[in-house]
Amino acid sequence: MSSFGKKVVESWNDWQLIVLVLISLLMQLLLLFTAGFRKRTRPRKLSKIYFWVLHVGSRYIATYPLGILSRASAKDPNADIQAFWASLLLFHLGGPDDFTALSLEDNLIWNRQCFELTVQALLTAYVFSRYCVDKDFKCFIIPFVLISLAGLLKCLEQVFALRQATMKALIKSVLGTPDAGPDYADTMDRVNSMLRSGVLPSININDKRRLGRPNSDAREAGDTRAEQTVEQQQQIALNKILSAHSLFSRFKVLFADGIFSFEDRQESQALFLGKDAKWAFKVIEIELSFVYDRLYTKASVSRTTPAGMTIVRVPSLLLTLAGSVYTFLKTIHASQYSKRHRCVTYTLLAGAVLTEAIILARYIYSAWTLVGRSDHWLKRRSVDLVNRSRWSGYMAQSNLITFCLQKLPTDSQLEDFLVSFSRGRPSGQLDIPGAVIARNLGLHITAKALSLLRFRLAEAAPQLAGETLGAAARQYLQRRSMLEQLKSKSFWDKYKKRRYVPVQDKLTDFIFDQVKKKEATFNQRKEDNRATRKPDSHKPMTDSRGDSVIKEEKVVDSLGWSLHGKDFDESLLLWHIATDLCYREEVNQRNSSTDQQAAGLQVNTGNSRIGQQVEKHREIGVEISNYLLYIMVVHPLMLSSSTTMAIKRCRDTCAEARRHFLKEHIQTNFSSDKSKIISEENAHETLLNVDTPLRASVVKGDKSKSVLWDGCFLAKKLNEIKDRRKKWHVISRVWVEMLCYAAVQCGGYQHAERLKEGGELITFVCLLMTHLGMGKHYRTEVGDAYAHLSPFTAPRHPPAQADRPGVQQDATISTDEASTSGHGHGHL
């Protein structure tokens, strides 16, 4: 080895331990200061890589120096102070409070994490046992033990937090003790006893008296005033935090697909009815922040109760501080250790104390502390806590037509293609008129002939638009576009590139209004069913995905086929294509009107207020359409149980759209009218100009699952609604109902997974639906029912026959009881 190589190796051997422990400290500090950004920033590839490197690297980089210390030579004069670093490395392995799991899968392997931390703790103990007999190490024994205890507390806290964040533990935390319900056998024994004694029993079934529907006009005190005092603002903010925590305590099991009772429904409805969208979405935002803390941080151990601070936070800080001060006092004048090693030691100690101090300060100034002590002086900071951002506030957008228009072939690529396609073909096969064109399209095409062909190809466009061009386009797709765009990995990687738009107040207001209307309709239907003694169910409200809108708007005949009897992903694609085509057509017309106005022509723009409503509903419909397509493409498990079919349907539709645009591109690229070249501005025209008198499956069969032309047919049906305000009102309401359907049907695990990347609007809608009593998780409608036995007295009018001979049921069971499996409890 050269002298330079030897110097490099020697330098690394001398500095590697210092470099590694400082990198470990740096990773801990980076996680400490940036972990909170994960839940309130939209997902980016760089942020994912950043947190992955910090999370995984902080564990393994802290482990590697422990291995070095376990076999280090005791002859080194700095060996004792280096051995002390083992306690600080164990402290690093405990990790920061705001980052315990990179994903929910990390919570499932908490036992493996426990094993790894146990091994590393034993390795730290082994390092201590090697050096504790050394007389120079005696000054480090006390701080080593103190900081190691603090590290063990942090490691145990991390393991318990991971265990408590599993879905199994989440369900167990709200299940309580098993409930056998009232004794049915005992009640029947009493019935039979009365029958044997010759008395005809009468069973009166009464359920628990439930709360009435909350007053929808009730508002929070001081919430509607134009001017509020500071105390009122603080009280309103405090009530939001307390309401969010109350909802979190009741509904956190939703993320484990748990069940709720009618009492839960009444409690949440009492909070939300009478409030506005801004209040509702802010409370849900705070509630989701509590959920995130429970699943991805140590909050379940150190923040849920004041005892967590007493048992973990304060002792950990005191142990670390005591060990740091003791070490500083013992080594400040210890000349046997190099200045470099002493500086590294002080840096590690300062980092440990800073970490614990910041964690404790964050706990004190958090919403968890405010919940535990609402009369605390922190109430003055409740407004700041409420106004703090807890999610990204953005929604992703994907557009099928925009994607299919990307990277169409250039002129030079088309020329190469025409050269390749024409080789080996007689000129008559192309059937291009004109002696020059026919002569140049022989067995070969030269570059000179191509330059001449470009000027005359417009004459051949009608012929090229037939079977020949269709075959040519298919060959080109197979040769280039299909290989580049529709290969599984390449296709989805490119499609997942999306843009983001902010979630505006007008969108949340519209969603909230529509959900409240659904809730009012459901309650009215329940009252009607109760009056007619029919079983009531909220299932039709949660299963509706646009059906009720088109029925209410009386457009079932023209639009019902797009929703009835179809998979949800198929209806979503149909309406996405139709909405996008309608939007592009209107934007093109608006641009034309603007051009005419600029030219001095009179254009009737209509009522400005109506125009604003149309613009609002159009923007809402398009944004939700693009958002749900993004969910379908990037997170298909959130929308459909049949993920494979949804992906195939989307890919087949993209392939057909791509082929159609390519045909139009080849035809118009060589034409004399360059304005007809396919682009974002005129793509809708090429699709809407295709006649669609027959369903695509009738013409093409059902091997391909493309819904492109059915979507075009739906767009034409929507355009038949002449009233633009009604058309976009229908479209926006259908999309809101689809969003509600997707939100409720999505599994809780998928909702929880998205919290770590800024959250999703669909999760907010799911909780909003649930809190207004329309989630799919309400399985207990009545609770325990009470059966009262008494001797039967014949009524004036003949009673209806009982279900069982000899037993008269003269009590009317409520429709809620009839629709559920409530228990009976006997009383004599």
Short mmCIF file of N, CA and C in Angstrom, two decimals, residues 331-461:
data_model
loop_
_atom_site.label_atom_id
_atom_site.label_comp_id
_atom_site.label_asym_id
_atom_site.label_seq_id
_atom_site.Cartn_x
_atom_site.Cartn_y
_atom_site.Cartn_z
N THR A 331 -14.11 16.54 34.06
CA THR A 331 -13.19 16.48 32.92
C THR A 331 -12.72 17.84 32.45
N ILE A 332 -13.24 18.91 33.01
CA ILE A 332 -12.89 20.22 32.50
C ILE A 332 -11.40 20.49 32.65
N HIS A 333 -10.79 19.91 33.69
CA HIS A 333 -9.35 20.10 33.91
C HIS A 333 -8.58 18.80 33.77
N ALA A 334 -9.20 17.78 33.15
CA ALA A 334 -8.52 16.49 32.99
C ALA A 334 -7.60 16.56 31.79
N SER A 335 -6.33 16.82 32.03
CA SER A 335 -5.38 17.00 30.92
C SER A 335 -4.98 15.69 30.26
N GLN A 336 -5.32 14.52 30.90
CA GLN A 336 -4.93 13.25 30.30
C GLN A 336 -5.73 12.93 29.04
N TYR A 337 -6.83 13.65 28.88
CA TYR A 337 -7.64 13.43 27.67
C TYR A 337 -7.39 14.56 26.70
N SER A 338 -7.38 14.23 25.44
CA SER A 338 -7.11 15.24 24.42
C SER A 338 -8.25 16.25 24.35
N LYS A 339 -7.92 17.44 23.93
CA LYS A 339 -8.92 18.49 23.81
C LYS A 339 -10.00 18.11 22.81
N ARG A 340 -9.58 17.41 21.77
CA ARG A 340 -10.54 16.98 20.76
C ARG A 340 -11.60 16.06 21.35
N HIS A 341 -11.19 15.10 22.16
CA HIS A 341 -12.15 14.15 22.73
C HIS A 341 -13.04 14.82 23.78
N ARG A 342 -12.47 15.77 24.52
CA ARG A 342 -13.29 16.49 25.49
C ARG A 342 -14.35 17.36 24.80
N CYS A 343 -13.96 17.99 23.70
CA CYS A 343 -14.93 18.82 22.95
C CYS A 343 -16.05 17.96 22.38
N VAL A 344 -15.69 16.78 21.86
CA VAL A 344 -16.73 15.88 21.34
C VAL A 344 -17.65 15.44 22.47
N THR A 345 -17.10 15.14 23.65
CA THR A 345 -17.92 14.72 24.78
C THR A 345 -18.89 15.82 25.19
N TYR A 346 -18.40 17.05 25.28
CA TYR A 346 -19.27 18.16 25.67
C TYR A 346 -20.36 18.41 24.61
N THR A 347 -19.98 18.22 23.35
CA THR A 347 -20.97 18.39 22.28
C THR A 347 -22.09 17.35 22.39
N LEU A 348 -21.70 16.09 22.67
CA LEU A 348 -22.70 15.03 22.82
C LEU A 348 -23.59 15.28 24.04
N LEU A 349 -22.99 15.74 25.13
CA LEU A 349 -23.79 16.01 26.33
C LEU A 349 -24.73 17.19 26.11
N ALA A 350 -24.22 18.23 25.46
CA ALA A 350 -25.07 19.39 25.19
C ALA A 350 -26.23 18.99 24.27
N GLY A 351 -25.96 18.14 23.29
CA GLY A 351 -27.01 17.68 22.40
C GLY A 351 -28.06 16.87 23.13
N ALA A 352 -27.63 16.02 24.08
CA ALA A 352 -28.58 15.21 24.85
C ALA A 352 -29.47 16.09 25.73
N VAL A 353 -28.86 17.05 26.43
CA VAL A 353 -29.64 17.95 27.30
C VAL A 353 -30.59 18.80 26.46
N LEU A 354 -30.10 19.30 25.33
CA LEU A 354 -30.95 20.11 24.45
C LEU A 354 -32.14 19.30 23.94
N THR A 355 -31.88 18.06 23.58
CA THR A 355 -32.97 17.19 23.09
C THR A 355 -34.05 17.01 24.15
N GLU A 356 -33.64 16.68 25.36
CA GLU A 356 -34.62 16.46 26.42
C GLU A 356 -35.35 17.74 26.79
N ALA A 357 -34.64 18.87 26.79
CA ALA A 357 -35.29 20.14 27.14
C ALA A 357 -36.34 20.53 26.10
N ILE A 358 -36.00 20.35 24.83
CA ILE A 358 -36.94 20.70 23.77
C ILE A 358 -38.15 19.77 23.80
N ILE A 359 -37.93 18.48 24.05
CA ILE A 359 -39.04 17.53 24.12
C ILE A 359 -39.99 17.89 25.26
N LEU A 360 -39.42 18.25 26.42
CA LEU A 360 -40.26 18.62 27.56
C LEU A 360 -41.02 19.92 27.28
N ALA A 361 -40.35 20.89 26.66
CA ALA A 361 -41.01 22.15 26.34
C ALA A 361 -42.14 21.94 25.34
N ARG A 362 -41.93 21.09 24.36
CA ARG A 362 -42.98 20.80 23.39
C ARG A 362 -44.17 20.12 24.05
N TYR A 363 -43.87 19.26 25.01
CA TYR A 363 -44.97 18.60 25.72
C TYR A 363 -45.80 19.62 26.50
N ILE A 364 -45.11 20.53 27.17
CA ILE A 364 -45.83 21.52 27.98
C ILE A 364 -46.67 22.44 27.11
N TYR A 365 -46.15 22.78 25.93
CA TYR A 365 -46.86 23.71 25.04
C TYR A 365 -47.66 22.98 23.97
N SER A 366 -48.09 21.78 24.24
CA SER A 366 -48.85 21.00 23.26
C SER A 366 -50.33 20.95 23.63
N ALA A 367 -51.14 20.53 22.67
CA ALA A 367 -52.58 20.40 22.91
C ALA A 367 -52.87 19.29 23.91
N TRP A 368 -51.97 18.29 24.01
CA TRP A 368 -52.19 17.21 24.97
C TRP A 368 -52.21 17.74 26.40
N THR A 369 -51.29 18.65 26.72
CA THR A 369 -51.27 19.22 28.06
C THR A 369 -52.50 20.07 28.31
N LEU A 370 -52.94 20.80 27.30
CA LEU A 370 -54.13 21.63 27.44
C LEU A 370 -55.37 20.79 27.69
N VAL A 371 -55.42 19.60 27.09
CA VAL A 371 -56.54 18.69 27.33
C VAL A 371 -56.51 18.17 28.77
N GLY A 372 -55.30 17.84 29.24
CA GLY A 372 -55.18 17.30 30.59
C GLY A 372 -55.49 18.32 31.66
N ARG A 373 -55.18 19.61 31.39
CA ARG A 373 -55.41 20.66 32.38
C ARG A 373 -55.99 21.87 31.66
N SER A 374 -57.30 21.88 31.47
CA SER A 374 -57.95 22.96 30.73
C SER A 374 -57.94 24.28 31.46
N ASP A 375 -57.73 24.25 32.80
CA ASP A 375 -57.67 25.49 33.56
C ASP A 375 -56.24 26.01 33.71
N HIS A 376 -55.34 25.42 32.96
CA HIS A 376 -53.94 25.76 33.05
C HIS A 376 -53.70 27.12 32.41
N TRP A 377 -52.56 27.75 32.75
CA TRP A 377 -52.23 29.04 32.16
C TRP A 377 -52.01 28.93 30.66
N LEU A 378 -51.84 27.67 30.16
CA LEU A 378 -51.67 27.49 28.72
C LEU A 378 -52.93 27.84 27.94
N LYS A 379 -54.04 27.99 28.63
CA LYS A 379 -55.27 28.41 27.96
C LYS A 379 -55.06 29.69 27.17
N ARG A 380 -54.14 30.53 27.64
CA ARG A 380 -53.86 31.78 26.94
C ARG A 380 -53.21 31.54 25.58
N ARG A 381 -52.63 30.36 25.41
CA ARG A 381 -52.00 30.05 24.13
C ARG A 381 -52.88 29.14 23.26
N SER A 382 -54.11 28.95 23.68
CA SER A 382 -54.99 28.03 22.94
C SER A 382 -55.25 28.52 21.52
N VAL A 383 -55.33 29.83 21.33
CA VAL A 383 -55.58 30.37 20.00
C VAL A 383 -54.42 30.02 19.07
N ASP A 384 -53.19 30.18 19.56
CA ASP A 384 -52.02 29.83 18.75
C ASP A 384 -51.99 28.34 18.46
N LEU A 385 -52.37 27.52 19.44
CA LEU A 385 -52.38 26.07 19.21
C LEU A 385 -53.40 25.68 18.15
N VAL A 386 -54.55 26.33 18.14
CA VAL A 386 -55.59 26.01 17.16
C VAL A 386 -55.17 26.46 15.77
N ASN A 387 -54.57 27.64 15.68
CA ASN A 387 -54.19 28.18 14.37
C ASN A 387 -52.98 27.48 13.77
N ARG A 388 -52.31 26.66 14.53
CA ARG A 388 -51.14 25.95 14.03
C ARG A 388 -51.56 24.94 12.95
N SER A 389 -50.82 24.92 11.84
CA SER A 389 -51.13 23.99 10.74
C SER A 389 -50.74 22.57 11.13
N ARG A 390 -51.64 21.63 10.85
CA ARG A 390 -51.40 20.24 11.21
C ARG A 390 -51.51 19.29 10.02
N TRP A 391 -51.77 19.81 8.84
CA TRP A 391 -51.76 18.97 7.64
C TRP A 391 -51.34 19.84 6.47
N SER A 392 -51.14 19.22 5.31
CA SER A 392 -50.56 19.95 4.18
C SER A 392 -51.50 21.01 3.63
N GLY A 393 -52.81 20.75 3.66
CA GLY A 393 -53.76 21.69 3.09
C GLY A 393 -53.81 21.66 1.57
N TYR A 394 -53.26 20.62 0.95
CA TYR A 394 -53.24 20.50 -0.50
C TYR A 394 -53.89 19.19 -0.93
N MET A 395 -54.35 19.17 -2.16
CA MET A 395 -54.89 17.95 -2.75
C MET A 395 -54.22 17.75 -4.11
N ALA A 396 -53.84 16.53 -4.39
CA ALA A 396 -53.15 16.22 -5.64
C ALA A 396 -54.13 16.17 -6.80
N GLN A 397 -53.63 16.41 -8.00
CA GLN A 397 -54.45 16.43 -9.21
C GLN A 397 -53.78 15.60 -10.30
N SER A 398 -54.55 14.67 -10.87
CA SER A 398 -54.10 13.90 -12.03
C SER A 398 -55.17 13.99 -13.11
N ASN A 399 -54.74 14.11 -14.35
CA ASN A 399 -55.67 14.25 -15.45
C ASN A 399 -55.32 13.27 -16.56
N LEU A 400 -56.30 12.46 -16.95
CA LEU A 400 -56.05 11.40 -17.91
C LEU A 400 -55.69 11.95 -19.29
N ILE A 401 -56.43 12.92 -19.78
CA ILE A 401 -56.19 13.44 -21.13
C ILE A 401 -54.85 14.16 -21.19
N THR A 402 -54.53 14.93 -20.17
CA THR A 402 -53.24 15.62 -20.14
C THR A 402 -52.09 14.63 -20.19
N PHE A 403 -52.22 13.54 -19.45
CA PHE A 403 -51.16 12.53 -19.47
C PHE A 403 -51.02 11.89 -20.85
N CYS A 404 -52.15 11.58 -21.47
CA CYS A 404 -52.09 10.90 -22.76
C CYS A 404 -51.57 11.80 -23.88
N LEU A 405 -51.59 13.10 -23.68
CA LEU A 405 -51.06 14.03 -24.68
C LEU A 405 -49.57 14.27 -24.53
N GLN A 406 -48.97 13.73 -23.49
CA GLN A 406 -47.55 13.98 -23.26
C GLN A 406 -46.69 13.22 -24.25
N LYS A 407 -45.61 13.88 -24.67
CA LYS A 407 -44.56 13.26 -25.48
C LYS A 407 -45.09 12.61 -26.75
N LEU A 408 -45.96 13.32 -27.45
CA LEU A 408 -46.33 12.86 -28.79
C LEU A 408 -45.13 12.99 -29.70
N PRO A 409 -45.03 12.17 -30.74
CA PRO A 409 -43.82 12.16 -31.58
C PRO A 409 -43.60 13.49 -32.30
N THR A 410 -42.32 13.82 -32.47
CA THR A 410 -41.95 15.04 -33.19
C THR A 410 -41.99 14.80 -34.70
N ASP A 411 -41.76 15.87 -35.47
CA ASP A 411 -41.76 15.75 -36.92
C ASP A 411 -40.70 14.76 -37.40
N SER A 412 -39.51 14.83 -36.84
CA SER A 412 -38.44 13.93 -37.28
C SER A 412 -38.78 12.49 -36.95
N GLN A 413 -39.40 12.25 -35.80
CA GLN A 413 -39.80 10.88 -35.47
C GLN A 413 -40.89 10.38 -36.41
N LEU A 414 -41.81 11.26 -36.80
CA LEU A 414 -42.83 10.86 -37.76
C LEU A 414 -42.23 10.54 -39.12
N GLU A 415 -41.24 11.31 -39.54
CA GLU A 415 -40.59 11.04 -40.82
C GLU A 415 -39.90 9.68 -40.79
N ASP A 416 -39.19 9.41 -39.68
CA ASP A 416 -38.54 8.10 -39.56
C ASP A 416 -39.56 6.98 -39.59
N PHE A 417 -40.69 7.23 -38.95
CA PHE A 417 -41.75 6.22 -38.94
C PHE A 417 -42.32 5.98 -40.33
N LEU A 418 -42.59 7.05 -41.08
CA LEU A 418 -43.15 6.91 -42.42
C LEU A 418 -42.17 6.20 -43.35
N VAL A 419 -40.87 6.48 -43.18
CA VAL A 419 -39.86 5.78 -43.97
C VAL A 419 -39.91 4.29 -43.67
N SER A 420 -39.92 3.97 -42.38
CA SER A 420 -39.95 2.56 -42.00
C SER A 420 -41.24 1.88 -42.43
N PHE A 421 -42.35 2.61 -42.36
CA PHE A 421 -43.64 2.00 -42.68
C PHE A 421 -43.80 1.78 -44.17
N SER A 422 -43.21 2.65 -44.98
CA SER A 422 -43.42 2.55 -46.42
C SER A 422 -42.49 1.57 -47.11
N ARG A 423 -41.42 1.15 -46.47
CA ARG A 423 -40.48 0.23 -47.10
C ARG A 423 -41.18 -1.11 -47.37
N GLY A 424 -40.96 -1.62 -48.52
CA GLY A 424 -41.53 -2.90 -48.90
C GLY A 424 -42.97 -2.86 -49.31
N ARG A 425 -43.58 -1.67 -49.45
CA ARG A 425 -44.98 -1.56 -49.84
C ARG A 425 -45.06 -0.95 -51.22
N PRO A 426 -45.85 -1.50 -52.10
CA PRO A 426 -46.08 -0.87 -53.40
C PRO A 426 -46.86 0.42 -53.23
N SER A 427 -46.66 1.32 -54.14
CA SER A 427 -47.31 2.63 -54.02
C SER A 427 -48.82 2.54 -54.09
N GLY A 428 -49.36 1.58 -54.82
CA GLY A 428 -50.80 1.47 -54.92
C GLY A 428 -51.47 1.10 -53.63
N GLN A 429 -50.70 0.46 -52.73
CA GLN A 429 -51.31 0.05 -51.47
C GLN A 429 -51.68 1.24 -50.62
N LEU A 430 -50.89 2.32 -50.73
CA LEU A 430 -51.21 3.52 -49.96
C LEU A 430 -52.29 4.33 -50.62
N ASP A 431 -52.48 4.15 -51.94
CA ASP A 431 -53.58 4.82 -52.64
C ASP A 431 -53.53 6.33 -52.46
N ILE A 432 -52.36 6.91 -52.70
CA ILE A 432 -52.21 8.35 -52.58
C ILE A 432 -52.25 8.94 -53.98
N PRO A 433 -53.15 9.88 -54.24
CA PRO A 433 -53.25 10.43 -55.58
C PRO A 433 -52.06 11.34 -55.91
N GLY A 434 -51.85 11.56 -57.15
CA GLY A 434 -50.77 12.45 -57.60
C GLY A 434 -49.58 11.66 -58.06
N ALA A 435 -49.05 11.98 -59.26
CA ALA A 435 -47.95 11.22 -59.83
C ALA A 435 -46.68 11.35 -59.00
N VAL A 436 -46.45 12.53 -58.48
CA VAL A 436 -45.21 12.74 -57.71
C VAL A 436 -45.24 11.93 -56.43
N ILE A 437 -46.37 11.99 -55.72
CA ILE A 437 -46.47 11.27 -54.47
C ILE A 437 -46.40 9.78 -54.69
N ALA A 438 -47.08 9.29 -55.73
CA ALA A 438 -47.06 7.85 -56.01
C ALA A 438 -45.66 7.40 -56.40
N ARG A 439 -44.94 8.22 -57.13
CA ARG A 439 -43.59 7.84 -57.55
C ARG A 439 -42.63 7.82 -56.36
N ASN A 440 -42.81 8.77 -55.44
CA ASN A 440 -41.89 8.85 -54.31
C ASN A 440 -42.19 7.81 -53.23
N LEU A 441 -43.41 7.32 -53.17
CA LEU A 441 -43.74 6.28 -52.20
C LEU A 441 -43.60 4.91 -52.84
N GLY A 442 -42.41 4.60 -53.30
CA GLY A 442 -42.13 3.31 -53.89
C GLY A 442 -41.60 2.35 -52.85
N LEU A 443 -40.60 1.59 -53.30
CA LEU A 443 -40.01 0.66 -52.35
C LEU A 443 -39.21 1.36 -51.26
N HIS A 444 -38.67 2.52 -51.58
CA HIS A 444 -37.88 3.26 -50.60
C HIS A 444 -38.25 4.73 -50.66
N ILE A 445 -38.04 5.43 -49.58
CA ILE A 445 -38.27 6.87 -49.53
C ILE A 445 -36.96 7.53 -49.15
N THR A 446 -36.51 8.42 -49.96
CA THR A 446 -35.29 9.14 -49.66
C THR A 446 -35.62 10.41 -48.88
N ALA A 447 -34.57 11.01 -48.32
CA ALA A 447 -34.78 12.24 -47.56
C ALA A 447 -35.30 13.35 -48.46
N LYS A 448 -34.81 13.39 -49.71
CA LYS A 448 -35.29 14.41 -50.64
C LYS A 448 -36.76 14.21 -50.95
N ALA A 449 -37.15 12.93 -51.12
CA ALA A 449 -38.56 12.66 -51.40
C ALA A 449 -39.43 13.04 -50.20
N LEU A 450 -38.92 12.82 -49.00
CA LEU A 450 -39.69 13.19 -47.82
C LEU A 450 -39.90 14.69 -47.72
N SER A 451 -38.87 15.46 -48.07
CA SER A 451 -39.03 16.91 -48.03
C SER A 451 -40.09 17.37 -49.01
N LEU A 452 -40.16 16.67 -50.17
CA LEU A 452 -41.23 17.00 -51.12
C LEU A 452 -42.57 16.49 -50.62
N LEU A 453 -42.56 15.36 -49.97
CA LEU A 453 -43.80 14.76 -49.47
C LEU A 453 -44.48 15.65 -48.43
N ARG A 454 -43.71 16.36 -47.64
CA ARG A 454 -44.28 17.19 -46.59
C ARG A 454 -45.20 18.27 -47.16
N PHE A 455 -44.90 18.73 -48.40
CA PHE A 455 -45.72 19.79 -48.99
C PHE A 455 -46.98 19.24 -49.64
N ARG A 456 -46.99 17.96 -49.94
CA ARG A 456 -48.11 17.41 -50.68
C ARG A 456 -48.93 16.41 -49.88
N LEU A 457 -48.52 16.16 -48.61
CA LEU A 457 -49.21 15.13 -47.85
C LEU A 457 -50.62 15.54 -47.46
N ALA A 458 -50.89 16.84 -47.48
CA ALA A 458 -52.24 17.29 -47.16
C ALA A 458 -53.26 16.73 -48.13
N GLU A 459 -52.85 16.54 -49.41
CA GLU A 459 -53.77 15.97 -50.38
C GLU A 459 -54.09 14.51 -50.06
N ALA A 460 -53.15 13.85 -49.39
CA ALA A 460 -53.35 12.42 -49.10
C ALA A 460 -53.98 12.17 -47.75
N ALA A 461 -54.29 13.25 -47.02
CA ALA A 461 -54.81 13.07 -45.66
C ALA A 461 -56.09 12.24 -45.59
#
